[in-house]
Amino acid sequence: MCPVADGKPPALLVQGLSKTYGDGFTAVAGLDLEIPDGAFFGLLGPNGAGKTTLIGSVCNIVRPTTGTLTVFGHDHRSRAARRLLGLAEQEINVDRFLSIRQILIYHAGYHGIGRKAAVRRADELLEVFRLDGKAAARAYELSGGMQRRLVLARALMHRPRLLILDEPTAGVDVELRSEIWRLVKGLNAAGTTVLLTTHYLEEAETLCDEIALLRAGRIVDRGSAALLRDRYEARDISEVYDRVITGEEVA
């Protein structure tokens, strides 16, 4: 079990995480990260900074070279941890041969949810994400925005306590982005911990109560948007990002 603060473990605790791939490339090097229960946490960094490796490691998709990871005190490889995690990936990776409703119901089954409960939950989320009129359609028949909603709905089927959003608004229009923001803020207000990766810096500044800046497999700084702006005498997070990541300035 991981260290406990205020009587409860953090939502995510990463200690000494490193990952070196077979070709010798080190994607993450000695990374430490703690995200409190109930936080809305942003992870910013360029492509190749290690965000995908970190998320893959937490979700037991990538096998770390070294390090320990716990989810609400449970080893990330355990069934208990998997039940507490929900991942909405950037790529639209859904079964082409199942209907939208079937995709959600089958996903619930992976987490041990009975069929009756899964059907109720699927219908609830189809309505929430305004996909109920497309319940019998296949994913490839949906617009890009509807596919994005489907991926998020699937991640929420088993009511995870830690929701990981990997570029959730990539390629969507302004209206859908605002809708996703509203839904995710509501989930966080209800107690769900959210870990967000995004290239839209204003998105992180608007939504997240804390932000970490990741470069070359290491967290080089973290704090609230206000703290980071003050630290770098910047007007916004975009300017902080330019100085810390592009300009390679570290506090």
PDB file of C-alpha atoms in Angstrom:
ATOM      1  CA  MET A   1       0.000   0.000   0.000  1.00  0.00           C
ATOM      2  CA  CYS A   2       1.172   3.539  -0.702  1.00  0.00           C
ATOM      3  CA  PRO A   3       1.575   6.379   1.800  1.00  0.00           C
ATOM      4  CA  VAL A   4      -1.694   7.740   3.131  1.00  0.00           C
ATOM      5  CA  ALA A   5      -2.477  11.417   3.729  1.00  0.00           C
ATOM      6  CA  ASP A   6      -5.586  12.557   5.589  1.00  0.00           C
ATOM      7  CA  GLY A   7      -6.665   8.953   5.999  1.00  0.00           C
ATOM      8  CA  LYS A   8      -6.730   8.075   2.298  1.00  0.00           C
ATOM      9  CA  PRO A   9      -4.127   7.205  -0.341  1.00  0.00           C
ATOM     10  CA  PRO A  10      -3.532   9.434  -3.379  1.00  0.00           C
ATOM     11  CA  ALA A  11      -5.395   8.627  -6.557  1.00  0.00           C
ATOM     12  CA  LEU A  12      -2.083   7.972  -8.311  1.00  0.00           C
ATOM     13  CA  LEU A  13       1.398   7.518  -6.925  1.00  0.00           C
ATOM     14  CA  VAL A  14       4.334   6.980  -9.298  1.00  0.00           C
ATOM     15  CA  GLN A  15       7.793   6.450  -7.810  1.00  0.00           C
ATOM     16  CA  GLY A  16      11.026   6.104  -9.765  1.00  0.00           C
ATOM     17  CA  LEU A  17       9.326   5.245 -13.055  1.00  0.00           C
ATOM     18  CA  SER A  18      11.712   4.538 -15.925  1.00  0.00           C
ATOM     19  CA  LYS A  19      11.099   2.938 -19.285  1.00  0.00           C
ATOM     20  CA  THR A  20      13.792   2.060 -21.809  1.00  0.00           C
ATOM     21  CA  TYR A  21      12.574   0.397 -24.990  1.00  0.00           C
ATOM     22  CA  GLY A  22      14.335  -2.350 -26.898  1.00  0.00           C
ATOM     23  CA  ASP A  23      16.029   0.080 -29.274  1.00  0.00           C
ATOM     24  CA  GLY A  24      17.684   1.805 -26.314  1.00  0.00           C
ATOM     25  CA  PHE A  25      15.398   4.842 -26.262  1.00  0.00           C
ATOM     26  CA  THR A  26      14.559   5.986 -22.727  1.00  0.00           C
ATOM     27  CA  ALA A  27      11.076   7.495 -22.777  1.00  0.00           C
ATOM     28  CA  VAL A  28      10.744   8.120 -19.035  1.00  0.00           C
ATOM     29  CA  ALA A  29      13.623   8.495 -16.585  1.00  0.00           C
ATOM     30  CA  GLY A  30      13.162   8.340 -12.803  1.00  0.00           C
ATOM     31  CA  LEU A  31       9.774  10.015 -12.843  1.00  0.00           C
ATOM     32  CA  ASP A  32       7.927  10.691  -9.572  1.00  0.00           C
ATOM     33  CA  LEU A  33       4.328  11.866  -9.534  1.00  0.00           C
ATOM     34  CA  GLU A  34       1.593  12.048  -6.911  1.00  0.00           C
ATOM     35  CA  ILE A  35      -1.970  13.072  -7.733  1.00  0.00           C
ATOM     36  CA  PRO A  36      -4.354  13.585  -4.794  1.00  0.00           C
ATOM     37  CA  ASP A  37      -7.775  11.992  -4.652  1.00  0.00           C
ATOM     38  CA  GLY A  38     -10.304  14.346  -6.274  1.00  0.00           C
ATOM     39  CA  ALA A  39      -7.772  16.439  -8.192  1.00  0.00           C
ATOM     40  CA  PHE A  40      -8.088  17.716 -11.750  1.00  0.00           C
ATOM     41  CA  PHE A  41      -4.495  17.326 -12.913  1.00  0.00           C
ATOM     42  CA  GLY A  42      -2.995  18.377 -16.233  1.00  0.00           C
ATOM     43  CA  LEU A  43       0.064  16.860 -17.876  1.00  0.00           C
ATOM     44  CA  LEU A  44       1.679  19.030 -20.565  1.00  0.00           C
ATOM     45  CA  GLY A  45       4.588  18.288 -22.834  1.00  0.00           C
ATOM     46  CA  PRO A  46       5.573  17.900 -26.494  1.00  0.00           C
ATOM     47  CA  ASN A  47       5.286  14.696 -28.471  1.00  0.00           C
ATOM     48  CA  GLY A  48       7.967  12.303 -27.278  1.00  0.00           C
ATOM     49  CA  ALA A  49       8.106  13.790 -23.769  1.00  0.00           C
ATOM     50  CA  GLY A  50       6.880  10.544 -22.187  1.00  0.00           C
ATOM     51  CA  LYS A  51       3.167  11.246 -21.643  1.00  0.00           C
ATOM     52  CA  THR A  52       2.001   8.165 -23.548  1.00  0.00           C
ATOM     53  CA  THR A  53       4.538   5.936 -21.805  1.00  0.00           C
ATOM     54  CA  LEU A  54       3.459   7.236 -18.415  1.00  0.00           C
ATOM     55  CA  ILE A  55      -0.230   6.641 -19.165  1.00  0.00           C
ATOM     56  CA  GLY A  56       0.498   3.230 -20.664  1.00  0.00           C
ATOM     57  CA  SER A  57       2.446   2.266 -17.556  1.00  0.00           C
ATOM     58  CA  VAL A  58      -0.325   3.378 -15.203  1.00  0.00           C
ATOM     59  CA  CYS A  59      -2.892   1.403 -17.223  1.00  0.00           C
ATOM     60  CA  ASN A  60      -0.669  -1.700 -17.387  1.00  0.00           C
ATOM     61  CA  ILE A  61      -0.325  -1.434 -21.172  1.00  0.00           C
ATOM     62  CA  VAL A  62       3.402  -0.635 -21.011  1.00  0.00           C
ATOM     63  CA  ARG A  63       5.717  -2.615 -18.725  1.00  0.00           C
ATOM     64  CA  PRO A  64       8.043  -0.215 -16.868  1.00  0.00           C
ATOM     65  CA  THR A  65      11.759  -0.930 -16.686  1.00  0.00           C
ATOM     66  CA  THR A  66      11.825   0.242 -13.059  1.00  0.00           C
ATOM     67  CA  GLY A  67       9.507   1.921 -10.609  1.00  0.00           C
ATOM     68  CA  THR A  68       6.312   1.387  -8.663  1.00  0.00           C
ATOM     69  CA  LEU A  69       2.830   2.665  -9.446  1.00  0.00           C
ATOM     70  CA  THR A  70      -0.266   2.548  -7.263  1.00  0.00           C
ATOM     71  CA  VAL A  71      -3.874   3.561  -7.921  1.00  0.00           C
ATOM     72  CA  PHE A  72      -5.711   4.494  -4.717  1.00  0.00           C
ATOM     73  CA  GLY A  73      -3.170   2.383  -2.853  1.00  0.00           C
ATOM     74  CA  HIS A  74      -3.446  -0.683  -5.132  1.00  0.00           C
ATOM     75  CA  ASP A  75      -0.610  -1.946  -7.311  1.00  0.00           C
ATOM     76  CA  HIS A  76      -1.368  -0.791 -10.859  1.00  0.00           C
ATOM     77  CA  ARG A  77      -1.210  -4.380 -12.124  1.00  0.00           C
ATOM     78  CA  SER A  78      -3.972  -5.587  -9.809  1.00  0.00           C
ATOM     79  CA  ARG A  79      -7.583  -6.154 -10.727  1.00  0.00           C
ATOM     80  CA  ALA A  80      -8.604  -3.691  -8.022  1.00  0.00           C
ATOM     81  CA  ALA A  81      -6.559  -0.935  -9.693  1.00  0.00           C
ATOM     82  CA  ARG A  82      -7.993  -1.703 -13.132  1.00  0.00           C
ATOM     83  CA  ARG A  83     -11.519  -1.375 -11.789  1.00  0.00           C
ATOM     84  CA  LEU A  84     -10.701   2.074 -10.439  1.00  0.00           C
ATOM     85  CA  LEU A  85      -9.189   3.320 -13.724  1.00  0.00           C
ATOM     86  CA  GLY A  86     -10.936   4.632 -16.803  1.00  0.00           C
ATOM     87  CA  LEU A  87      -8.980   5.532 -19.945  1.00  0.00           C
ATOM     88  CA  ALA A  88     -10.292   7.618 -22.837  1.00  0.00           C
ATOM     89  CA  GLU A  89      -7.559   7.256 -25.427  1.00  0.00           C
ATOM     90  CA  GLN A  90      -6.728   9.732 -28.149  1.00  0.00           C
ATOM     91  CA  GLU A  91      -7.102   7.111 -30.873  1.00  0.00           C
ATOM     92  CA  ILE A  92     -10.620   5.929 -31.708  1.00  0.00           C
ATOM     93  CA  ASN A  93     -10.014   2.226 -31.068  1.00  0.00           C
ATOM     94  CA  VAL A  94     -13.463   0.664 -30.974  1.00  0.00           C
ATOM     95  CA  ASP A  95     -14.812  -2.552 -32.509  1.00  0.00           C
ATOM     96  CA  ARG A  96     -16.093  -1.904 -36.031  1.00  0.00           C
ATOM     97  CA  PHE A  97     -18.492  -4.853 -35.947  1.00  0.00           C
ATOM     98  CA  LEU A  98     -20.430  -3.979 -32.779  1.00  0.00           C
ATOM     99  CA  SER A  99     -23.166  -1.416 -32.393  1.00  0.00           C
ATOM    100  CA  ILE A 100     -22.544   1.614 -30.185  1.00  0.00           C
ATOM    101  CA  ARG A 101     -24.720   0.110 -27.456  1.00  0.00           C
ATOM    102  CA  GLN A 102     -22.952  -3.253 -27.686  1.00  0.00           C
ATOM    103  CA  ILE A 103     -19.534  -1.593 -27.381  1.00  0.00           C
ATOM    104  CA  LEU A 104     -20.553  -0.079 -24.054  1.00  0.00           C
ATOM    105  CA  ILE A 105     -22.207  -3.240 -22.723  1.00  0.00           C
ATOM    106  CA  TYR A 106     -19.254  -5.453 -23.645  1.00  0.00           C
ATOM    107  CA  HIS A 107     -16.828  -3.031 -22.009  1.00  0.00           C
ATOM    108  CA  ALA A 108     -18.814  -3.225 -18.764  1.00  0.00           C
ATOM    109  CA  GLY A 109     -18.492  -7.012 -18.886  1.00  0.00           C
ATOM    110  CA  TYR A 110     -14.697  -6.711 -18.797  1.00  0.00           C
ATOM    111  CA  HIS A 111     -15.102  -5.140 -15.363  1.00  0.00           C
ATOM    112  CA  GLY A 112     -17.453  -7.792 -14.001  1.00  0.00           C
ATOM    113  CA  ILE A 113     -20.656  -5.765 -14.370  1.00  0.00           C
ATOM    114  CA  GLY A 114     -23.733  -7.947 -14.910  1.00  0.00           C
ATOM    115  CA  ARG A 115     -25.677  -7.616 -18.139  1.00  0.00           C
ATOM    116  CA  LYS A 116     -28.775  -5.958 -16.655  1.00  0.00           C
ATOM    117  CA  ALA A 117     -26.695  -3.329 -14.874  1.00  0.00           C
ATOM    118  CA  ALA A 118     -24.546  -2.884 -17.984  1.00  0.00           C
ATOM    119  CA  VAL A 119     -27.597  -2.286 -20.179  1.00  0.00           C
ATOM    120  CA  ARG A 120     -28.953   0.308 -17.750  1.00  0.00           C
ATOM    121  CA  ARG A 121     -25.595   2.056 -17.544  1.00  0.00           C
ATOM    122  CA  ALA A 122     -25.134   1.983 -21.338  1.00  0.00           C
ATOM    123  CA  ASP A 123     -28.548   3.525 -21.932  1.00  0.00           C
ATOM    124  CA  GLU A 124     -27.829   6.177 -19.291  1.00  0.00           C
ATOM    125  CA  LEU A 125     -24.540   7.180 -20.936  1.00  0.00           C
ATOM    126  CA  LEU A 126     -25.988   7.059 -24.443  1.00  0.00           C
ATOM    127  CA  GLU A 127     -28.488   9.682 -23.298  1.00  0.00           C
ATOM    128  CA  VAL A 128     -25.901  11.769 -21.441  1.00  0.00           C
ATOM    129  CA  PHE A 129     -23.638  11.881 -24.497  1.00  0.00           C
ATOM    130  CA  ARG A 130     -26.546  12.333 -26.912  1.00  0.00           C
ATOM    131  CA  LEU A 131     -25.804   9.079 -28.700  1.00  0.00           C
ATOM    132  CA  ASP A 132     -29.126   7.378 -27.960  1.00  0.00           C
ATOM    133  CA  GLY A 133     -30.368   8.073 -31.477  1.00  0.00           C
ATOM    134  CA  LYS A 134     -27.316   6.211 -32.832  1.00  0.00           C
ATOM    135  CA  ALA A 135     -27.380   3.254 -30.405  1.00  0.00           C
ATOM    136  CA  ALA A 136     -27.772   0.683 -33.201  1.00  0.00           C
ATOM    137  CA  ALA A 137     -25.165   2.292 -35.496  1.00  0.00           C
ATOM    138  CA  ARG A 138     -21.556   1.187 -35.922  1.00  0.00           C
ATOM    139  CA  ALA A 139     -18.725   3.464 -34.822  1.00  0.00           C
ATOM    140  CA  TYR A 140     -17.513   4.068 -38.375  1.00  0.00           C
ATOM    141  CA  GLU A 141     -20.943   5.498 -39.197  1.00  0.00           C
ATOM    142  CA  LEU A 142     -20.536   8.250 -36.615  1.00  0.00           C
ATOM    143  CA  SER A 143     -19.005  11.680 -37.079  1.00  0.00           C
ATOM    144  CA  GLY A 144     -15.626  12.350 -35.518  1.00  0.00           C
ATOM    145  CA  GLY A 145     -17.239  14.246 -32.659  1.00  0.00           C
ATOM    146  CA  MET A 146     -19.665  11.416 -31.931  1.00  0.00           C
ATOM    147  CA  GLN A 147     -16.796   8.913 -31.946  1.00  0.00           C
ATOM    148  CA  ARG A 148     -15.008  11.071 -29.386  1.00  0.00           C
ATOM    149  CA  ARG A 149     -18.128  11.035 -27.201  1.00  0.00           C
ATOM    150  CA  LEU A 150     -18.318   7.250 -27.532  1.00  0.00           C
ATOM    151  CA  VAL A 151     -14.727   6.773 -26.342  1.00  0.00           C
ATOM    152  CA  LEU A 152     -15.426   8.937 -23.296  1.00  0.00           C
ATOM    153  CA  ALA A 153     -18.696   7.136 -22.552  1.00  0.00           C
ATOM    154  CA  ARG A 154     -16.916   3.768 -22.751  1.00  0.00           C
ATOM    155  CA  ALA A 155     -14.267   4.942 -20.263  1.00  0.00           C
ATOM    156  CA  LEU A 156     -17.050   5.851 -17.810  1.00  0.00           C
ATOM    157  CA  MET A 157     -19.057   2.621 -18.059  1.00  0.00           C
ATOM    158  CA  HIS A 158     -17.647   1.115 -14.853  1.00  0.00           C
ATOM    159  CA  ARG A 159     -17.698   4.405 -12.907  1.00  0.00           C
ATOM    160  CA  PRO A 160     -13.927   4.775 -12.458  1.00  0.00           C
ATOM    161  CA  ARG A 161     -12.556   6.881  -9.614  1.00  0.00           C
ATOM    162  CA  LEU A 162      -9.558   7.943 -11.729  1.00  0.00           C
ATOM    163  CA  LEU A 163     -10.354   9.043 -15.280  1.00  0.00           C
ATOM    164  CA  ILE A 164      -7.425   9.468 -17.668  1.00  0.00           C
ATOM    165  CA  LEU A 165      -8.158  11.657 -20.682  1.00  0.00           C
ATOM    166  CA  ASP A 166      -5.536  11.528 -23.423  1.00  0.00           C
ATOM    167  CA  GLU A 167      -6.136  14.477 -25.776  1.00  0.00           C
ATOM    168  CA  PRO A 168      -9.934  14.229 -25.342  1.00  0.00           C
ATOM    169  CA  THR A 169     -10.722  17.236 -27.544  1.00  0.00           C
ATOM    170  CA  ALA A 170      -8.214  16.635 -30.341  1.00  0.00           C
ATOM    171  CA  GLY A 171      -9.806  17.485 -33.659  1.00  0.00           C
ATOM    172  CA  VAL A 172     -13.244  18.418 -32.320  1.00  0.00           C
ATOM    173  CA  ASP A 173     -15.105  21.650 -32.938  1.00  0.00           C
ATOM    174  CA  VAL A 174     -15.500  24.441 -30.403  1.00  0.00           C
ATOM    175  CA  GLU A 175     -19.048  23.436 -29.460  1.00  0.00           C
ATOM    176  CA  LEU A 176     -18.125  19.827 -28.670  1.00  0.00           C
ATOM    177  CA  ARG A 177     -15.004  20.938 -26.815  1.00  0.00           C
ATOM    178  CA  SER A 178     -17.142  23.114 -24.528  1.00  0.00           C
ATOM    179  CA  GLU A 179     -19.541  20.211 -24.029  1.00  0.00           C
ATOM    180  CA  ILE A 180     -16.719  17.839 -23.063  1.00  0.00           C
ATOM    181  CA  TRP A 181     -15.321  20.470 -20.686  1.00  0.00           C
ATOM    182  CA  ARG A 182     -18.725  20.768 -18.994  1.00  0.00           C
ATOM    183  CA  LEU A 183     -19.146  17.002 -18.627  1.00  0.00           C
ATOM    184  CA  VAL A 184     -15.643  16.436 -17.276  1.00  0.00           C
ATOM    185  CA  LYS A 185     -15.857  19.347 -14.834  1.00  0.00           C
ATOM    186  CA  GLY A 186     -19.110  17.862 -13.560  1.00  0.00           C
ATOM    187  CA  LEU A 187     -17.493  14.462 -13.043  1.00  0.00           C
ATOM    188  CA  ASN A 188     -14.625  16.051 -11.141  1.00  0.00           C
ATOM    189  CA  ALA A 189     -17.009  18.099  -8.983  1.00  0.00           C
ATOM    190  CA  ALA A 190     -18.779  14.828  -8.105  1.00  0.00           C
ATOM    191  CA  GLY A 191     -15.504  13.319  -6.868  1.00  0.00           C
ATOM    192  CA  THR A 192     -13.827  11.705  -9.877  1.00  0.00           C
ATOM    193  CA  THR A 193     -10.086  12.356 -10.101  1.00  0.00           C
ATOM    194  CA  VAL A 194      -9.098  13.454 -13.616  1.00  0.00           C
ATOM    195  CA  LEU A 195      -5.692  13.216 -15.299  1.00  0.00           C
ATOM    196  CA  LEU A 196      -5.683  15.206 -18.534  1.00  0.00           C
ATOM    197  CA  THR A 197      -3.092  15.349 -21.298  1.00  0.00           C
ATOM    198  CA  THR A 198      -3.629  18.014 -23.907  1.00  0.00           C
ATOM    199  CA  HIS A 199      -1.825  20.164 -26.455  1.00  0.00           C
ATOM    200  CA  TYR A 200      -4.458  22.876 -25.980  1.00  0.00           C
ATOM    201  CA  LEU A 201      -2.732  24.878 -23.278  1.00  0.00           C
ATOM    202  CA  GLU A 202      -5.757  27.053 -22.563  1.00  0.00           C
ATOM    203  CA  GLU A 203      -7.691  23.849 -21.893  1.00  0.00           C
ATOM    204  CA  ALA A 204      -5.307  22.873 -19.099  1.00  0.00           C
ATOM    205  CA  GLU A 205      -5.302  26.418 -17.726  1.00  0.00           C
ATOM    206  CA  THR A 206      -9.105  26.507 -17.653  1.00  0.00           C
ATOM    207  CA  LEU A 207      -9.799  23.038 -16.258  1.00  0.00           C
ATOM    208  CA  CYS A 208      -6.892  21.909 -14.102  1.00  0.00           C
ATOM    209  CA  ASP A 209      -6.216  22.829 -10.498  1.00  0.00           C
ATOM    210  CA  GLU A 210      -2.612  21.661 -10.935  1.00  0.00           C
ATOM    211  CA  ILE A 211      -0.362  21.228 -13.971  1.00  0.00           C
ATOM    212  CA  ALA A 212       2.885  19.313 -14.490  1.00  0.00           C
ATOM    213  CA  LEU A 213       5.300  20.114 -17.321  1.00  0.00           C
ATOM    214  CA  LEU A 214       6.987  17.058 -18.801  1.00  0.00           C
ATOM    215  CA  ARG A 215      10.160  17.188 -20.905  1.00  0.00           C
ATOM    216  CA  ALA A 216      12.406  14.347 -22.045  1.00  0.00           C
ATOM    217  CA  GLY A 217      10.803  11.874 -19.677  1.00  0.00           C
ATOM    218  CA  ARG A 218      11.030  14.046 -16.565  1.00  0.00           C
ATOM    219  CA  ILE A 219       8.691  16.414 -14.762  1.00  0.00           C
ATOM    220  CA  VAL A 220      10.519  19.734 -14.817  1.00  0.00           C
ATOM    221  CA  ASP A 221       7.944  21.783 -12.911  1.00  0.00           C
ATOM    222  CA  ARG A 222       4.424  21.615 -11.497  1.00  0.00           C
ATOM    223  CA  GLY A 223       1.926  23.799  -9.719  1.00  0.00           C
ATOM    224  CA  SER A 224      -1.345  25.628 -10.175  1.00  0.00           C
ATOM    225  CA  ALA A 225      -1.735  27.797 -13.253  1.00  0.00           C
ATOM    226  CA  ALA A 226      -1.487  30.906 -11.081  1.00  0.00           C
ATOM    227  CA  LEU A 227       1.656  29.684  -9.338  1.00  0.00           C
ATOM    228  CA  LEU A 228       3.361  28.811 -12.627  1.00  0.00           C
ATOM    229  CA  ARG A 229       2.431  32.163 -14.180  1.00  0.00           C
ATOM    230  CA  ASP A 230       3.879  33.990 -11.181  1.00  0.00           C
ATOM    231  CA  ARG A 231       7.014  31.842 -11.084  1.00  0.00           C
ATOM    232  CA  TYR A 232       7.885  32.600 -14.704  1.00  0.00           C
ATOM    233  CA  GLU A 233       6.370  36.103 -14.779  1.00  0.00           C
ATOM    234  CA  ALA A 234       4.177  34.904 -17.631  1.00  0.00           C
ATOM    235  CA  ARG A 235       0.820  36.131 -18.892  1.00  0.00           C
ATOM    236  CA  ASP A 236      -0.595  32.625 -19.367  1.00  0.00           C
ATOM    237  CA  ILE A 237       0.301  28.930 -19.409  1.00  0.00           C
ATOM    238  CA  SER A 238       1.219  29.157 -23.089  1.00  0.00           C
ATOM    239  CA  GLU A 239       4.010  31.571 -22.203  1.00  0.00           C
ATOM    240  CA  VAL A 240       5.096  29.331 -19.294  1.00  0.00           C
ATOM    241  CA  TYR A 241       5.199  26.383 -21.693  1.00  0.00           C
ATOM    242  CA  ASP A 242       7.307  28.291 -24.204  1.00  0.00           C
ATOM    243  CA  ARG A 243       9.858  29.195 -21.562  1.00  0.00           C
ATOM    244  CA  VAL A 244      10.046  25.828 -19.797  1.00  0.00           C
ATOM    245  CA  ILE A 245       9.632  23.409 -22.695  1.00  0.00           C
ATOM    246  CA  THR A 246      10.639  25.266 -25.840  1.00  0.00           C
ATOM    247  CA  GLY A 247      13.133  27.571 -24.153  1.00  0.00           C
ATOM    248  CA  GLU A 248      14.306  24.786 -21.805  1.00  0.00           C
ATOM    249  CA  GLU A 249      14.150  27.033 -18.758  1.00  0.00           C
ATOM    250  CA  VAL A 250      13.733  25.164 -15.465  1.00  0.00           C
ATOM    251  CA  ALA A 251      12.805  26.791 -12.164  1.00  0.00           C
TER     252      ALA A 251
END
